[in-house]
mmCIF file with all atom_site columns, C-alpha atoms in Angstrom:
data_model
loop_
_atom_site.group_PDB
_atom_site.id
_atom_site.type_symbol
_atom_site.label_atom_id
_atom_site.label_alt_id
_atom_site.label_comp_id
_atom_site.label_asym_id
_atom_site.label_entity_id
_atom_site.label_seq_id
_atom_site.pdbx_PDB_ins_code
_atom_site.Cartn_x
_atom_site.Cartn_y
_atom_site.Cartn_z
_atom_site.occupancy
_atom_site.B_iso_or_equiv
_atom_site.pdbx_formal_charge
_atom_site.auth_seq_id
_atom_site.auth_comp_id
_atom_site.auth_asym_id
_atom_site.auth_atom_id
_atom_site.pdbx_PDB_model_num
ATOM 1   C CA . MET A 1 1   ? 4.617   63.648  88.577  1.00 50.00 ? 1   MET A CA 1
ATOM 2   C CA . THR A 1 2   ? 4.620   61.999  91.921  1.00 51.00 ? 2   THR A CA 1
ATOM 3   C CA . ILE A 1 3   ? 7.273   63.285  94.433  1.00 50.00 ? 3   ILE A CA 1
ATOM 4   C CA . PRO A 1 4   ? 8.416   60.555  96.947  1.00 52.00 ? 4   PRO A CA 1
ATOM 5   C CA . ARG A 1 5   ? 7.786   61.510  100.723 1.00 54.00 ? 5   ARG A CA 1
ATOM 6   C CA . ARG A 1 6   ? 11.220  60.607  101.511 1.00 54.00 ? 6   ARG A CA 1
ATOM 7   C CA . SER A 1 7   ? 12.466  63.389  99.400  1.00 53.00 ? 7   SER A CA 1
ATOM 8   C CA . LEU A 1 8   ? 10.240  65.824  100.625 1.00 51.00 ? 8   LEU A CA 1
ATOM 9   C CA . ARG A 1 9   ? 11.216  65.056  104.509 1.00 59.00 ? 9   ARG A CA 1
ATOM 10  C CA . ALA A 1 10  ? 14.955  65.332  103.368 1.00 55.00 ? 10  ALA A CA 1
ATOM 11  C CA . ALA A 1 11  ? 14.396  68.868  101.709 1.00 53.00 ? 11  ALA A CA 1
ATOM 12  C CA . GLY A 1 12  ? 12.166  70.187  104.725 1.00 51.00 ? 12  GLY A CA 1
ATOM 13  C CA . THR A 1 13  ? 15.020  69.194  106.900 1.00 55.00 ? 13  THR A CA 1
ATOM 14  C CA . LEU A 1 14  ? 17.700  70.874  105.007 1.00 51.00 ? 14  LEU A CA 1
ATOM 15  C CA . ALA A 1 15  ? 15.485  73.833  104.898 1.00 51.00 ? 15  ALA A CA 1
ATOM 16  C CA . ALA A 1 16  ? 15.277  73.925  108.665 1.00 50.00 ? 16  ALA A CA 1
ATOM 17  C CA . ALA A 1 17  ? 18.808  73.362  109.434 1.00 48.00 ? 17  ALA A CA 1
ATOM 18  C CA . ALA A 1 18  ? 19.600  76.372  106.879 1.00 48.00 ? 18  ALA A CA 1
ATOM 19  C CA . VAL A 1 19  ? 17.453  78.830  108.902 1.00 42.00 ? 19  VAL A CA 1
ATOM 20  C CA . VAL A 1 20  ? 18.688  77.939  112.339 1.00 41.00 ? 20  VAL A CA 1
ATOM 21  C CA . GLY A 1 21  ? 22.257  78.194  111.054 1.00 48.00 ? 21  GLY A CA 1
ATOM 22  C CA . LEU A 1 22  ? 21.386  81.869  109.760 1.00 43.00 ? 22  LEU A CA 1
ATOM 23  C CA . THR A 1 23  ? 19.473  82.718  112.919 1.00 44.00 ? 23  THR A CA 1
ATOM 24  C CA . GLY A 1 24  ? 22.582  81.435  115.037 1.00 45.00 ? 24  GLY A CA 1
ATOM 25  C CA . ALA A 1 25  ? 24.742  83.772  112.604 1.00 41.00 ? 25  ALA A CA 1
ATOM 26  C CA . VAL A 1 26  ? 22.356  86.702  113.162 1.00 38.00 ? 26  VAL A CA 1
ATOM 27  C CA . LEU A 1 27  ? 22.352  86.502  116.818 1.00 43.00 ? 27  LEU A CA 1
ATOM 28  C CA . THR A 1 28  ? 26.240  85.872  117.364 1.00 43.00 ? 28  THR A CA 1
ATOM 29  C CA . ALA A 1 29  ? 27.208  88.622  115.192 1.00 41.00 ? 29  ALA A CA 1
ATOM 30  C CA . GLY A 1 30  ? 24.453  91.001  116.711 1.00 44.00 ? 30  GLY A CA 1
ATOM 31  C CA . PRO A 1 31  ? 26.006  91.608  120.104 1.00 44.00 ? 31  PRO A CA 1
ATOM 32  C CA . ALA A 1 32  ? 29.703  91.768  118.556 1.00 45.00 ? 32  ALA A CA 1
ATOM 33  C CA . ALA A 1 33  ? 28.685  94.713  116.303 1.00 48.00 ? 33  ALA A CA 1
ATOM 34  C CA . ALA A 1 34  ? 26.551  96.176  119.328 1.00 76.00 ? 34  ALA A CA 1
ATOM 35  C CA . HIS A 1 35  ? 29.596  96.574  121.600 1.00 85.00 ? 35  HIS A CA 1
ATOM 36  C CA . THR A 1 36  ? 30.758  100.171 121.034 1.00 89.00 ? 36  THR A CA 1
ATOM 37  C CA . PRO A 1 37  ? 33.689  101.349 123.486 1.00 88.00 ? 37  PRO A CA 1
ATOM 38  C CA . THR A 1 38  ? 34.484  104.780 122.092 1.00 94.00 ? 38  THR A CA 1
ATOM 39  C CA . TRP A 1 39  ? 36.965  106.935 123.968 1.00 95.00 ? 39  TRP A CA 1
ATOM 40  C CA . ALA A 1 40  ? 39.125  109.883 123.570 1.00 96.00 ? 40  ALA A CA 1
ATOM 41  C CA . VAL A 1 41  ? 42.062  111.553 125.003 1.00 96.00 ? 41  VAL A CA 1
ATOM 42  C CA . THR A 1 42  ? 43.238  115.090 125.065 1.00 96.00 ? 42  THR A CA 1
ATOM 43  C CA . CYS A 1 43  ? 45.954  117.056 126.931 1.00 96.00 ? 43  CYS A CA 1
ATOM 44  C CA . SER A 1 44  ? 43.679  117.507 130.063 1.00 95.00 ? 44  SER A CA 1
ATOM 45  C CA . GLU A 1 45  ? 41.255  114.718 130.424 1.00 96.00 ? 45  GLU A CA 1
ATOM 46  C CA . VAL A 1 46  ? 39.701  111.416 129.051 1.00 96.00 ? 46  VAL A CA 1
ATOM 47  C CA . SER A 1 47  ? 36.264  110.861 127.799 1.00 96.00 ? 47  SER A CA 1
ATOM 48  C CA . LEU A 1 48  ? 34.647  107.053 128.188 1.00 96.00 ? 48  LEU A CA 1
ATOM 49  C CA . ASP A 1 49  ? 31.660  106.459 126.011 1.00 95.00 ? 49  ASP A CA 1
ATOM 50  C CA . LEU A 1 50  ? 30.786  102.618 126.244 1.00 94.00 ? 50  LEU A CA 1
ATOM 51  C CA . THR A 1 51  ? 27.586  101.817 124.399 1.00 94.00 ? 51  THR A CA 1
ATOM 52  C CA . ALA A 1 52  ? 25.186  99.011  123.595 1.00 91.00 ? 52  ALA A CA 1
ATOM 53  C CA . TYR A 1 53  ? 26.895  96.336  125.795 1.00 95.00 ? 53  TYR A CA 1
ATOM 54  C CA . ASN A 1 54  ? 24.997  93.263  127.155 1.00 93.00 ? 54  ASN A CA 1
ATOM 55  C CA . SER A 1 55  ? 22.948  94.576  130.112 1.00 92.00 ? 55  SER A CA 1
ATOM 56  C CA . ASN A 1 56  ? 22.078  91.135  131.575 1.00 93.00 ? 56  ASN A CA 1
ATOM 57  C CA . VAL A 1 57  ? 25.936  90.515  132.503 1.00 94.00 ? 57  VAL A CA 1
ATOM 58  C CA . THR A 1 58  ? 28.634  92.719  134.473 1.00 94.00 ? 58  THR A CA 1
ATOM 59  C CA . ASN A 1 59  ? 30.879  94.397  132.509 1.00 96.00 ? 59  ASN A CA 1
ATOM 60  C CA . GLN A 1 60  ? 33.958  96.221  134.026 1.00 96.00 ? 60  GLN A CA 1
ATOM 61  C CA . VAL A 1 61  ? 36.019  99.269  133.039 1.00 96.00 ? 61  VAL A CA 1
ATOM 62  C CA . THR A 1 62  ? 39.403  100.574 134.293 1.00 96.00 ? 62  THR A CA 1
ATOM 63  C CA . VAL A 1 63  ? 41.451  103.566 133.426 1.00 97.00 ? 63  VAL A CA 1
ATOM 64  C CA . THR A 1 64  ? 45.478  103.945 134.603 1.00 97.00 ? 64  THR A CA 1
ATOM 65  C CA . VAL A 1 65  ? 47.990  106.890 133.853 1.00 96.00 ? 65  VAL A CA 1
ATOM 66  C CA . ASP A 1 66  ? 51.376  105.889 133.823 1.00 94.00 ? 66  ASP A CA 1
ATOM 67  C CA . GLY A 1 67  ? 50.568  102.819 135.569 1.00 93.00 ? 67  GLY A CA 1
ATOM 68  C CA . LYS A 1 68  ? 48.607  104.671 138.420 1.00 94.00 ? 68  LYS A CA 1
ATOM 69  C CA . ASP A 1 69  ? 44.568  104.212 138.829 1.00 95.00 ? 69  ASP A CA 1
ATOM 70  C CA . LEU A 1 70  ? 42.846  107.358 137.032 1.00 95.00 ? 70  LEU A CA 1
ATOM 71  C CA . LEU A 1 71  ? 39.517  104.912 137.115 1.00 95.00 ? 71  LEU A CA 1
ATOM 72  C CA . PRO A 1 72  ? 39.425  102.194 139.581 1.00 95.00 ? 72  PRO A CA 1
ATOM 73  C CA . ILE A 1 73  ? 37.572  99.033  138.405 1.00 95.00 ? 73  ILE A CA 1
ATOM 74  C CA . GLU A 1 74  ? 33.975  100.053 137.956 1.00 95.00 ? 74  GLU A CA 1
ATOM 75  C CA . THR A 1 75  ? 30.919  97.795  136.881 1.00 96.00 ? 75  THR A CA 1
ATOM 76  C CA . PHE A 1 76  ? 28.433  98.794  134.287 1.00 95.00 ? 76  PHE A CA 1
ATOM 77  C CA . GLY A 1 77  ? 25.469  97.298  132.211 1.00 93.00 ? 77  GLY A CA 1
ATOM 78  C CA . LYS A 1 78  ? 24.373  98.353  128.867 1.00 93.00 ? 78  LYS A CA 1
ATOM 79  C CA . GLU A 1 79  ? 26.440  101.726 128.802 1.00 94.00 ? 79  GLU A CA 1
ATOM 80  C CA . PHE A 1 80  ? 28.917  103.794 130.645 1.00 96.00 ? 80  PHE A CA 1
ATOM 81  C CA . HIS A 1 81  ? 29.697  107.789 130.208 1.00 95.00 ? 81  HIS A CA 1
ATOM 82  C CA . LYS A 1 82  ? 32.369  109.533 131.982 1.00 95.00 ? 82  LYS A CA 1
ATOM 83  C CA . LYS A 1 83  ? 34.894  112.174 132.158 1.00 96.00 ? 83  LYS A CA 1
ATOM 84  C CA . LEU A 1 84  ? 38.219  111.613 133.645 1.00 96.00 ? 84  LEU A CA 1
ATOM 85  C CA . GLU A 1 85  ? 40.414  114.888 134.336 1.00 96.00 ? 85  GLU A CA 1
ATOM 86  C CA . LEU A 1 86  ? 44.250  113.971 133.877 1.00 96.00 ? 86  LEU A CA 1
ATOM 87  C CA . PRO A 1 87  ? 46.951  115.627 136.381 1.00 94.00 ? 87  PRO A CA 1
ATOM 88  C CA . GLU A 1 88  ? 48.956  118.430 135.324 1.00 93.00 ? 88  GLU A CA 1
ATOM 89  C CA . HIS A 1 89  ? 51.994  117.016 133.248 1.00 94.00 ? 89  HIS A CA 1
ATOM 90  C CA . ASP A 1 90  ? 55.128  118.622 131.478 1.00 94.00 ? 90  ASP A CA 1
ATOM 91  C CA . LYS A 1 91  ? 55.717  115.305 129.525 1.00 94.00 ? 91  LYS A CA 1
ATOM 92  C CA . GLU A 1 92  ? 53.273  113.007 127.679 1.00 95.00 ? 92  GLU A CA 1
ATOM 93  C CA . LEU A 1 93  ? 51.121  110.389 129.462 1.00 96.00 ? 93  LEU A CA 1
ATOM 94  C CA . THR A 1 94  ? 50.467  107.148 128.828 1.00 97.00 ? 94  THR A CA 1
ATOM 95  C CA . VAL A 1 95  ? 46.708  106.327 129.100 1.00 97.00 ? 95  VAL A CA 1
ATOM 96  C CA . HIS A 1 96  ? 45.775  102.752 129.411 1.00 96.00 ? 96  HIS A CA 1
ATOM 97  C CA . LEU A 1 97  ? 41.944  101.698 128.964 1.00 96.00 ? 97  LEU A CA 1
ATOM 98  C CA . VAL A 1 98  ? 40.729  98.093  129.781 1.00 96.00 ? 98  VAL A CA 1
ATOM 99  C CA . VAL A 1 99  ? 36.990  96.887  129.224 1.00 96.00 ? 99  VAL A CA 1
ATOM 100 C CA . LYS A 1 100 ? 35.916  93.376  130.263 1.00 95.00 ? 100 LYS A CA 1
ATOM 101 C CA . ALA A 1 101 ? 32.592  92.320  128.755 1.00 94.00 ? 101 ALA A CA 1
ATOM 102 C CA . GLY A 1 102 ? 30.776  89.953  130.806 1.00 92.00 ? 102 GLY A CA 1
ATOM 103 C CA . ASP A 1 103 ? 29.502  87.961  127.706 1.00 92.00 ? 103 ASP A CA 1
ATOM 104 C CA . GLY A 1 104 ? 33.090  86.962  126.117 1.00 89.00 ? 104 GLY A CA 1
ATOM 105 C CA . ASP A 1 105 ? 36.353  88.068  126.038 1.00 89.00 ? 105 ASP A CA 1
ATOM 106 C CA . ASN A 1 106 ? 36.125  88.772  122.275 1.00 89.00 ? 106 ASN A CA 1
ATOM 107 C CA . PHE A 1 107 ? 34.006  91.622  123.440 1.00 89.00 ? 107 PHE A CA 1
ATOM 108 C CA . SER A 1 108 ? 36.701  93.179  125.571 1.00 93.00 ? 108 SER A CA 1
ATOM 109 C CA . ARG A 1 109 ? 39.133  95.933  124.756 1.00 92.00 ? 109 ARG A CA 1
ATOM 110 C CA . ASP A 1 110 ? 42.830  96.573  125.968 1.00 95.00 ? 110 ASP A CA 1
ATOM 111 C CA . GLU A 1 111 ? 43.830  100.017 124.699 1.00 95.00 ? 111 GLU A CA 1
ATOM 112 C CA . THR A 1 112 ? 46.494  102.505 125.077 1.00 97.00 ? 112 THR A CA 1
ATOM 113 C CA . LYS A 1 113 ? 46.543  105.943 123.932 1.00 96.00 ? 113 LYS A CA 1
ATOM 114 C CA . THR A 1 114 ? 48.897  109.009 124.785 1.00 96.00 ? 114 THR A CA 1
ATOM 115 C CA . ALA A 1 115 ? 47.747  112.394 126.527 1.00 96.00 ? 115 ALA A CA 1
ATOM 116 C CA . PRO A 1 116 ? 50.078  115.333 124.960 1.00 96.00 ? 116 PRO A CA 1
ATOM 117 C CA . VAL A 1 117 ? 51.195  118.330 126.989 1.00 96.00 ? 117 VAL A CA 1
ATOM 118 C CA . CYS A 1 118 ? 48.917  121.099 126.986 1.00 94.00 ? 118 CYS A CA 1
ATOM 119 C CA . GLU A 1 119 ? 50.459  124.352 125.521 1.00 88.00 ? 119 GLU A CA 1
ATOM 120 C CA . ASP A 1 120 ? 50.518  126.396 128.489 1.00 75.00 ? 120 ASP A CA 1
ATOM 121 C CA . ALA A 1 121 ? 51.718  123.691 130.918 1.00 53.00 ? 121 ALA A CA 1
ATOM 122 C CA . GLY A 1 122 ? 55.161  123.747 129.801 1.00 51.00 ? 122 GLY A CA 1
ATOM 123 C CA . THR A 1 123 ? 55.749  127.562 130.190 1.00 52.00 ? 123 THR A CA 1
ATOM 124 C CA . PRO A 1 124 ? 56.930  127.983 133.566 1.00 54.00 ? 124 PRO A CA 1
ATOM 125 C CA . SER A 1 125 ? 55.161  131.181 135.313 1.00 56.00 ? 125 SER A CA 1
ATOM 126 C CA . PRO A 1 126 ? 57.476  134.133 135.619 1.00 56.00 ? 126 PRO A CA 1
ATOM 127 C CA . ALA A 1 127 ? 59.310  134.434 139.147 1.00 56.00 ? 127 ALA A CA 1
ATOM 128 C CA . PRO A 1 128 ? 57.770  137.038 141.344 1.00 55.00 ? 128 PRO A CA 1
ATOM 129 C CA . SER A 1 129 ? 59.562  140.344 140.801 1.00 56.00 ? 129 SER A CA 1
ATOM 130 C CA . GLN A 1 130 ? 62.342  140.873 143.421 1.00 58.00 ? 130 GLN A CA 1
ATOM 131 C CA . GLY A 1 131 ? 62.972  144.623 142.077 1.00 55.00 ? 131 GLY A CA 1
ATOM 132 C CA . THR A 1 132 ? 66.051  145.863 139.791 1.00 56.00 ? 132 THR A CA 1
ATOM 133 C CA . PRO A 1 133 ? 69.460  145.770 141.743 1.00 58.00 ? 133 PRO A CA 1
ATOM 134 C CA . SER A 1 134 ? 70.851  149.087 142.566 1.00 58.00 ? 134 SER A CA 1
ATOM 135 C CA . PRO A 1 135 ? 74.121  149.536 140.462 1.00 59.00 ? 135 PRO A CA 1
ATOM 136 C CA . ALA A 1 136 ? 77.362  148.722 142.376 1.00 61.00 ? 136 ALA A CA 1
ATOM 137 C CA . PRO A 1 137 ? 79.022  151.596 143.434 1.00 57.00 ? 137 PRO A CA 1
ATOM 138 C CA . SER A 1 138 ? 82.095  152.567 140.974 1.00 59.00 ? 138 SER A CA 1
ATOM 139 C CA . THR A 1 139 ? 85.391  151.796 142.390 1.00 59.00 ? 139 THR A CA 1
ATOM 140 C CA . GLU A 1 140 ? 87.174  153.517 139.541 1.00 60.00 ? 140 GLU A CA 1
ATOM 141 C CA . ALA A 1 141 ? 89.134  156.851 140.590 1.00 56.00 ? 141 ALA A CA 1
ATOM 142 C CA . PRO A 1 142 ? 87.589  159.648 138.872 1.00 54.00 ? 142 PRO A CA 1
ATOM 143 C CA . ALA A 1 143 ? 89.276  160.453 135.712 1.00 56.00 ? 143 ALA A CA 1
ATOM 144 C CA . ALA A 1 144 ? 91.384  163.815 135.657 1.00 53.00 ? 144 ALA A CA 1
ATOM 145 C CA . SER A 1 145 ? 89.748  166.872 133.939 1.00 53.00 ? 145 SER A CA 1
ATOM 146 C CA . ALA A 1 146 ? 91.382  167.099 130.629 1.00 49.00 ? 146 ALA A CA 1
ATOM 147 C CA . THR A 1 147 ? 91.156  171.105 130.919 1.00 53.00 ? 147 THR A CA 1
ATOM 148 C CA . PRO A 1 148 ? 93.171  172.735 133.639 1.00 50.00 ? 148 PRO A CA 1
ATOM 149 C CA . SER A 1 149 ? 91.705  174.576 136.292 1.00 52.00 ? 149 SER A CA 1
ATOM 150 C CA . GLU A 1 150 ? 91.578  178.563 135.681 1.00 54.00 ? 150 GLU A CA 1
ATOM 151 C CA . ALA A 1 151 ? 95.265  179.704 137.073 1.00 50.00 ? 151 ALA A CA 1
ATOM 152 C CA . PRO A 1 152 ? 95.425  182.129 140.180 1.00 51.00 ? 152 PRO A CA 1
ATOM 153 C CA . SER A 1 153 ? 95.823  185.491 139.197 1.00 52.00 ? 153 SER A CA 1
ATOM 154 C CA . THR A 1 154 ? 99.445  186.418 139.703 1.00 53.00 ? 154 THR A CA 1
ATOM 155 C CA . SER A 1 155 ? 98.666  190.184 140.219 1.00 52.00 ? 155 SER A CA 1
ATOM 156 C CA . ALA A 1 156 ? 98.825  191.372 143.795 1.00 49.00 ? 156 ALA A CA 1
ATOM 157 C CA . PRO A 1 157 ? 95.758  193.600 145.168 1.00 52.00 ? 157 PRO A CA 1
ATOM 158 C CA . ALA A 1 158 ? 96.640  197.446 145.288 1.00 53.00 ? 158 ALA A CA 1
ATOM 159 C CA . ALA A 1 159 ? 97.522  198.856 148.870 1.00 51.00 ? 159 ALA A CA 1
ATOM 160 C CA . ALA A 1 160 ? 94.811  200.577 150.369 1.00 53.00 ? 160 ALA A CA 1
ATOM 161 C CA . SER A 1 161 ? 95.290  204.112 150.519 1.00 54.00 ? 161 SER A CA 1
ATOM 162 C CA . PRO A 1 162 ? 94.439  205.671 154.156 1.00 52.00 ? 162 PRO A CA 1
ATOM 163 C CA . SER A 1 163 ? 91.463  207.574 154.326 1.00 52.00 ? 163 SER A CA 1
ATOM 164 C CA . PRO A 1 164 ? 92.204  211.541 154.952 1.00 50.00 ? 164 PRO A CA 1
ATOM 165 C CA . SER A 1 165 ? 89.581  211.540 157.527 1.00 50.00 ? 165 SER A CA 1
ATOM 166 C CA . SER A 1 166 ? 91.222  208.692 159.859 1.00 48.00 ? 166 SER A CA 1
ATOM 167 C CA . PRO A 1 167 ? 93.149  209.800 162.900 1.00 50.00 ? 167 PRO A CA 1
ATOM 168 C CA . ASP A 1 168 ? 96.841  210.335 162.827 1.00 51.00 ? 168 ASP A CA 1
ATOM 169 C CA . LEU A 1 169 ? 98.372  206.614 163.838 1.00 49.00 ? 169 LEU A CA 1
ATOM 170 C CA . ALA A 1 170 ? 100.786 206.985 166.550 1.00 49.00 ? 170 ALA A CA 1
ATOM 171 C CA . GLU A 1 171 ? 104.568 207.345 165.845 1.00 50.00 ? 171 GLU A CA 1
ATOM 172 C CA . THR A 1 172 ? 106.837 204.485 166.582 1.00 52.00 ? 172 THR A CA 1
ATOM 173 C CA . GLY A 1 173 ? 110.815 204.546 166.832 1.00 51.00 ? 173 GLY A CA 1
ATOM 174 C CA . SER A 1 174 ? 112.411 207.874 167.258 1.00 50.00 ? 174 SER A CA 1
ATOM 175 C CA . SER A 1 175 ? 111.180 211.054 166.948 1.00 53.00 ? 175 SER A CA 1
ATOM 176 C CA . SER A 1 176 ? 112.734 214.651 166.779 1.00 59.00 ? 176 SER A CA 1
ATOM 177 C CA . ALA A 1 177 ? 112.001 215.037 170.909 1.00 64.00 ? 177 ALA A CA 1
ATOM 178 C CA . THR A 1 178 ? 114.127 212.312 171.725 1.00 70.00 ? 178 THR A CA 1
ATOM 179 C CA . PRO A 1 179 ? 117.457 214.396 172.246 1.00 72.00 ? 179 PRO A CA 1
ATOM 180 C CA . VAL A 1 180 ? 115.653 217.081 174.639 1.00 72.00 ? 180 VAL A CA 1
ATOM 181 C CA . ILE A 1 181 ? 114.073 214.510 177.013 1.00 78.00 ? 181 ILE A CA 1
ATOM 182 C CA . ALA A 1 182 ? 117.638 212.692 176.997 1.00 78.00 ? 182 ALA A CA 1
ATOM 183 C CA . GLY A 1 183 ? 119.548 216.077 178.023 1.00 79.00 ? 183 GLY A CA 1
ATOM 184 C CA . ALA A 1 184 ? 116.564 216.984 180.514 1.00 80.00 ? 184 ALA A CA 1
ATOM 185 C CA . ALA A 1 185 ? 117.229 213.475 182.217 1.00 80.00 ? 185 ALA A CA 1
ATOM 186 C CA . VAL A 1 186 ? 120.991 213.923 182.306 1.00 80.00 ? 186 VAL A CA 1
ATOM 187 C CA . ALA A 1 187 ? 120.409 217.395 183.768 1.00 81.00 ? 187 ALA A CA 1
ATOM 188 C CA . VAL A 1 188 ? 118.210 216.087 186.643 1.00 81.00 ? 188 VAL A CA 1
ATOM 189 C CA . LEU A 1 189 ? 120.720 213.374 187.580 1.00 83.00 ? 189 LEU A CA 1
ATOM 190 C CA . LEU A 1 190 ? 123.584 215.833 187.694 1.00 85.00 ? 190 LEU A CA 1
ATOM 191 C CA . ALA A 1 191 ? 121.301 218.159 189.816 1.00 81.00 ? 191 ALA A CA 1
ATOM 192 C CA . GLY A 1 192 ? 120.400 215.608 192.132 1.00 81.00 ? 192 GLY A CA 1
ATOM 193 C CA . GLY A 1 193 ? 124.092 214.495 192.524 1.00 80.00 ? 193 GLY A CA 1
ATOM 194 C CA . GLY A 1 194 ? 125.149 218.048 193.490 1.00 80.00 ? 194 GLY A CA 1
ATOM 195 C CA . ILE A 1 195 ? 122.451 218.191 195.904 1.00 83.00 ? 195 ILE A CA 1
ATOM 196 C CA . MET A 1 196 ? 123.668 214.769 197.699 1.00 82.00 ? 196 MET A CA 1
ATOM 197 C CA . TRP A 1 197 ? 127.196 216.149 197.580 1.00 80.00 ? 197 TRP A CA 1
ATOM 198 C CA . SER A 1 198 ? 126.111 219.755 199.070 1.00 79.00 ? 198 SER A CA 1
ATOM 199 C CA . VAL A 1 199 ? 124.309 217.596 201.954 1.00 76.00 ? 199 VAL A CA 1
ATOM 200 C CA . ARG A 1 200 ? 127.075 215.332 202.648 1.00 78.00 ? 200 ARG A CA 1
ATOM 201 C CA . LYS A 1 201 ? 129.492 218.373 202.787 1.00 78.00 ? 201 LYS A CA 1
ATOM 202 C CA . ARG A 1 202 ? 127.596 220.364 205.412 1.00 76.00 ? 202 ARG A CA 1
ATOM 203 C CA . ARG A 1 203 ? 127.041 217.207 207.847 1.00 75.00 ? 203 ARG A CA 1
ATOM 204 C CA . THR A 1 204 ? 130.849 216.959 207.358 1.00 75.00 ? 204 THR A CA 1
ATOM 205 C CA . ALA A 1 205 ? 131.462 220.399 208.222 1.00 73.00 ? 205 ALA A CA 1
ATOM 206 C CA . GLN A 1 206 ? 129.164 220.380 211.296 1.00 68.00 ? 206 GLN A CA 1
ATOM 207 C CA . HIS A 1 207 ? 131.063 217.020 212.737 1.00 61.00 ? 207 HIS A CA 1
#
C-alpha cells in the first residue's frame, strides 16, 4: 500500500504543531507554578519567604502596617527572605503585603493579614508602689466607759495622835496666870499715880 506524499507531509505538520503547543504550555505553566510567595504573621513579627521567582527580571516587595511602611519597596531576584518586627500594640494590626513580579502581573500578590495582640501586651504593668497611706485620725469622741470608775472613799482618815515624846505646844488664849498679871499691872499704875501725887504735893508746899 502506497501512502501519498501529501498525507505524510500533513501528518508531520500536525505532529510538529502538537509538540510546539505542548512545549509552550509547559513553559507557560512552569513559571506560574514556580513563584511561591510564602509569608506568615504573628503578634510580634512578619516572616517573608519569596522563592522560585524569575532572576532575569526585577521583582519588588513592600509591607505596610495600618497604612505605615514596615518594609519600604525592595527589589529582589530569584528569592527573598526577611523577618520584620512589628511595633508594640494593644489592638489588632492590619498587615498588607504587595509583591510585584517582573515577568507578569499574574505572578504578583496583593494580600492582607491580621496581627493579633500578644498576651502580655494587653496587661498594663503595675503602678509603682507609693506606700500604704496612714489611716486618717479619728474625729469621733471616745465612747464613755460603760463601767463607772471606782467611787472615792467616804471614810475620813483618822487623826494622827500626838507623839508622847514631842515637846509641849505653846498655849494659846487665856491661862490661869492672866488675873495675877492684870492685878500686878493695876498695882503698878496705882503706885505710880501715888508717887506722882506726892511729888506734886511737895512742890506745892515748897512754894
